[in-house]
Amino acid sequence: MLSINLGCSSDDDSSTESIELTVNGTILFDDGDDFFGDVDGDFTGNGGSAERTFLWRNSLNTADYNADITSSTNGLFKMEVKDADGNVVLNKTLRGGVEPDSFSGVTASGTSGIWSVTISLSSFNGDGSFSLSEGD
C-alpha cells in the first residue's frame, strides 16, 4: 500500500488536510517508484492536494484502466499515463460531487517499455481506487 500524507497537524487542529495514496500495498512518498504487473491503487483525502508519479513496465502497446471515486464535495482526481516515448496515452479526470464517478477503458496505443503514471488529487475529500494492467 502506498500512502502519501501531506500537511501538518496538531492536537488542537482538526482541519488538517492530507492525502494518502497507496499502490500495490506500497505508500508513495516521492516520485519514481517502479511497479511491474498489474497496478492497484487506493487513495483517501480530507481536502488536501498531492501529485505523485510512478513508473510502470508495460510490455504491450496499450493498457486497460479503471478508476472510481466516492466524494460528495468538489475536488479532482486526475490520472495521466505516458508511454515509453513520453507520449500521453491517457488523460482522464473525475470531479467530486458529480457524475460520472468512474471511468474505464483502454489507453491509446503507445510504445511498450517503462510508462509513467501521474496521479493528481486537488482539494480532494473522499476516497477512491484505480487500476492498470497490460492491454492489447
mmCIF file of N, CA, C and O in Angstrom, residues 79-118:
data_model
loop_
_atom_site.group_PDB
_atom_site.id
_atom_site.type_symbol
_atom_site.label_atom_id
_atom_site.label_comp_id
_atom_site.label_asym_id
_atom_site.label_seq_id
_atom_site.Cartn_x
_atom_site.Cartn_y
_atom_site.Cartn_z
ATOM 1 N N MET A 79 -5.748 11.208 -13.646
ATOM 2 C CA MET A 79 -4.823 10.126 -13.968
ATOM 3 C C MET A 79 -4.259 10.392 -15.357
ATOM 4 O O MET A 79 -5.010 10.491 -16.325
ATOM 5 N N GLU A 80 -2.934 10.533 -15.432
ATOM 6 C CA GLU A 80 -2.273 10.732 -16.717
ATOM 7 C C GLU A 80 -1.224 9.639 -16.896
ATOM 8 O O GLU A 80 -0.422 9.398 -16.000
ATOM 9 N N VAL A 81 -1.258 8.994 -18.049
ATOM 10 C CA VAL A 81 -0.328 7.904 -18.350
ATOM 11 C C VAL A 81 0.431 8.270 -19.625
ATOM 12 O O VAL A 81 -0.178 8.666 -20.623
ATOM 13 N N LYS A 82 1.758 8.125 -19.550
ATOM 14 C CA LYS A 82 2.611 8.370 -20.718
ATOM 15 C C LYS A 82 3.342 7.086 -21.070
ATOM 16 O O LYS A 82 3.769 6.341 -20.188
ATOM 17 N N ASP A 83 3.494 6.844 -22.379
ATOM 18 C CA ASP A 83 4.190 5.642 -22.836
ATOM 19 C C ASP A 83 5.701 5.803 -22.696
ATOM 20 O O ASP A 83 6.193 6.811 -22.177
ATOM 21 N N ALA A 84 6.456 4.805 -23.172
ATOM 22 C CA ALA A 84 7.910 4.797 -23.030
ATOM 23 C C ALA A 84 8.582 5.946 -23.782
ATOM 24 O O ALA A 84 9.714 6.320 -23.454
ATOM 25 N N ASP A 85 7.907 6.522 -24.775
ATOM 26 C CA ASP A 85 8.445 7.667 -25.505
ATOM 27 C C ASP A 85 8.001 9.001 -24.912
ATOM 28 O O ASP A 85 8.335 10.056 -25.450
ATOM 29 N N GLY A 86 7.219 8.972 -23.840
ATOM 30 C CA GLY A 86 6.752 10.196 -23.202
ATOM 31 C C GLY A 86 5.487 10.774 -23.800
ATOM 32 O O GLY A 86 5.094 11.897 -23.473
ATOM 33 N N ASN A 87 4.822 10.016 -24.670
ATOM 34 C CA ASN A 87 3.565 10.474 -25.266
ATOM 35 C C ASN A 87 2.391 10.137 -24.353
ATOM 36 O O ASN A 87 2.304 9.035 -23.812
ATOM 37 N N VAL A 88 1.462 11.075 -24.199
ATOM 38 C CA VAL A 88 0.285 10.857 -23.357
ATOM 39 C C VAL A 88 -0.659 9.876 -24.048
ATOM 40 O O VAL A 88 -1.094 10.111 -25.172
ATOM 41 N N VAL A 89 -0.951 8.754 -23.366
ATOM 42 C CA VAL A 89 -1.882 7.754 -23.889
ATOM 43 C C VAL A 89 -3.187 7.735 -23.094
ATOM 44 O O VAL A 89 -4.154 7.086 -23.500
ATOM 45 N N LEU A 90 -3.201 8.442 -21.958
ATOM 46 C CA LEU A 90 -4.419 8.561 -21.152
ATOM 47 C C LEU A 90 -4.334 9.845 -20.333
ATOM 48 O O LEU A 90 -3.298 10.116 -19.715
ATOM 49 N N ASN A 91 -5.421 10.606 -20.333
ATOM 50 C CA ASN A 91 -5.520 11.800 -19.507
ATOM 51 C C ASN A 91 -6.995 11.958 -19.138
ATOM 52 O O ASN A 91 -7.787 12.448 -19.932
ATOM 53 N N LYS A 92 -7.361 11.477 -17.947
ATOM 54 C CA LYS A 92 -8.761 11.471 -17.511
ATOM 55 C C LYS A 92 -8.884 12.125 -16.143
ATOM 56 O O LYS A 92 -7.989 12.011 -15.307
ATOM 57 N N THR A 93 -10.024 12.785 -15.922
ATOM 58 C CA THR A 93 -10.290 13.468 -14.662
ATOM 59 C C THR A 93 -11.685 13.118 -14.164
ATOM 60 O O THR A 93 -12.615 12.995 -14.957
ATOM 61 N N LEU A 94 -11.810 12.968 -12.849
ATOM 62 C CA LEU A 94 -13.107 12.813 -12.192
ATOM 63 C C LEU A 94 -13.270 13.956 -11.200
ATOM 64 O O LEU A 94 -12.322 14.320 -10.505
ATOM 65 N N ARG A 95 -14.479 14.504 -11.132
ATOM 66 C CA ARG A 95 -14.794 15.591 -10.206
ATOM 67 C C ARG A 95 -15.690 15.063 -9.095
ATOM 68 O O ARG A 95 -16.656 14.347 -9.365
ATOM 69 N N GLY A 96 -15.369 15.441 -7.872
ATOM 70 C CA GLY A 96 -16.187 15.056 -6.735
ATOM 71 C C GLY A 96 -17.545 15.719 -6.774
ATOM 72 O O GLY A 96 -17.697 16.832 -7.277
ATOM 73 N N GLY A 97 -18.554 15.028 -6.272
ATOM 74 C CA GLY A 97 -19.891 15.581 -6.149
ATOM 75 C C GLY A 97 -20.716 15.579 -7.416
ATOM 76 O O GLY A 97 -21.844 16.084 -7.415
ATOM 77 N N VAL A 98 -20.183 15.052 -8.537
ATOM 78 C CA VAL A 98 -20.937 14.998 -9.789
ATOM 79 C C VAL A 98 -20.714 13.643 -10.456
ATOM 80 O O VAL A 98 -19.735 12.959 -10.193
ATOM 81 N N GLU A 99 -21.627 13.283 -11.327
ATOM 82 C CA GLU A 99 -21.478 12.067 -12.126
ATOM 83 C C GLU A 99 -20.784 12.429 -13.424
ATOM 84 O O GLU A 99 -20.924 13.553 -13.890
ATOM 85 N N PRO A 100 -20.031 11.572 -14.066
ATOM 86 C CA PRO A 100 -19.767 10.215 -13.613
ATOM 87 C C PRO A 100 -18.736 10.205 -12.488
ATOM 88 O O PRO A 100 -17.945 11.138 -12.346
ATOM 89 N N ASP A 101 -18.759 9.137 -11.707
ATOM 90 C CA ASP A 101 -17.790 8.997 -10.629
ATOM 91 C C ASP A 101 -16.808 7.858 -10.913
ATOM 92 O O ASP A 101 -16.111 7.393 -10.014
ATOM 93 N N SER A 102 -16.750 7.428 -12.192
ATOM 94 C CA SER A 102 -15.805 6.374 -12.569
ATOM 95 C C SER A 102 -15.490 6.478 -14.061
ATOM 96 O O SER A 102 -16.228 7.116 -14.814
ATOM 97 N N PHE A 103 -14.394 5.867 -14.447
ATOM 98 C CA PHE A 103 -14.061 5.702 -15.857
ATOM 99 C C PHE A 103 -13.284 4.416 -16.032
ATOM 100 O O PHE A 103 -12.670 3.918 -15.085
ATOM 101 N N SER A 104 -13.339 3.867 -17.243
ATOM 102 C CA SER A 104 -12.590 2.653 -17.550
ATOM 103 C C SER A 104 -12.443 2.551 -19.056
ATOM 104 O O SER A 104 -13.157 3.217 -19.805
ATOM 105 N N GLY A 105 -11.515 1.722 -19.494
ATOM 106 C CA GLY A 105 -11.325 1.527 -20.921
ATOM 107 C C GLY A 105 -9.920 1.071 -21.241
ATOM 108 O O GLY A 105 -9.239 0.465 -20.406
ATOM 109 N N VAL A 106 -9.499 1.376 -22.451
ATOM 110 C CA VAL A 106 -8.175 1.016 -22.940
ATOM 111 C C VAL A 106 -7.482 2.301 -23.382
ATOM 112 O O VAL A 106 -8.092 3.137 -24.056
ATOM 113 N N THR A 107 -6.224 2.455 -23.015
ATOM 114 C CA THR A 107 -5.476 3.648 -23.411
ATOM 115 C C THR A 107 -5.301 3.688 -24.922
ATOM 116 O O THR A 107 -5.494 2.687 -25.615
ATOM 117 N N ALA A 108 -4.881 4.846 -25.414
ATOM 118 C CA ALA A 108 -4.442 4.939 -26.801
ATOM 119 C C ALA A 108 -3.203 4.062 -26.956
ATOM 120 O O ALA A 108 -2.530 3.725 -25.981
ATOM 121 N N SER A 109 -2.890 3.669 -28.162
ATOM 122 C CA SER A 109 -1.722 2.844 -28.419
ATOM 123 C C SER A 109 -0.453 3.667 -28.234
ATOM 124 O O SER A 109 -0.389 4.832 -28.635
ATOM 125 N N GLY A 110 0.544 3.052 -27.618
ATOM 126 C CA GLY A 110 1.811 3.721 -27.375
ATOM 127 C C GLY A 110 2.970 2.761 -27.544
ATOM 128 O O GLY A 110 2.813 1.645 -28.042
ATOM 129 N N THR A 111 4.131 3.195 -27.101
ATOM 130 C CA THR A 111 5.350 2.396 -27.185
ATOM 131 C C THR A 111 5.526 1.603 -25.899
ATOM 132 O O THR A 111 5.461 2.168 -24.798
ATOM 133 N N SER A 112 5.754 0.294 -26.027
ATOM 134 C CA SER A 112 5.955 -0.544 -24.853
ATOM 135 C C SER A 112 7.254 -0.161 -24.152
ATOM 136 O O SER A 112 8.134 0.467 -24.734
ATOM 137 N N GLY A 113 7.353 -0.546 -22.882
ATOM 138 C CA GLY A 113 8.543 -0.253 -22.084
ATOM 139 C C GLY A 113 8.139 0.344 -20.750
ATOM 140 O O GLY A 113 7.132 -0.043 -20.167
ATOM 141 N N ILE A 114 8.921 1.301 -20.269
ATOM 142 C CA ILE A 114 8.656 1.930 -18.983
ATOM 143 C C ILE A 114 7.711 3.108 -19.192
ATOM 144 O O ILE A 114 8.069 4.097 -19.819
ATOM 145 N N TRP A 115 6.498 2.980 -18.673
ATOM 146 C CA TRP A 115 5.487 4.029 -18.757
ATOM 147 C C TRP A 115 5.471 4.804 -17.448
ATOM 148 O O TRP A 115 5.811 4.262 -16.385
ATOM 149 N N SER A 116 5.076 6.066 -17.506
ATOM 150 C CA SER A 116 4.941 6.858 -16.280
ATOM 151 C C SER A 116 3.455 7.114 -16.025
ATOM 152 O O SER A 116 2.676 7.339 -16.951
ATOM 153 N N VAL A 117 3.093 7.053 -14.753
ATOM 154 C CA VAL A 117 1.712 7.246 -14.327
ATOM 155 C C VAL A 117 1.707 8.360 -13.290
ATOM 156 O O VAL A 117 2.400 8.268 -12.275
ATOM 157 N N THR A 118 0.954 9.413 -13.555
ATOM 158 C CA THR A 118 0.841 10.523 -12.612
ATOM 159 C C THR A 118 -0.580 10.569 -12.073
ATOM 160 O O THR A 118 -1.542 10.641 -12.838
#
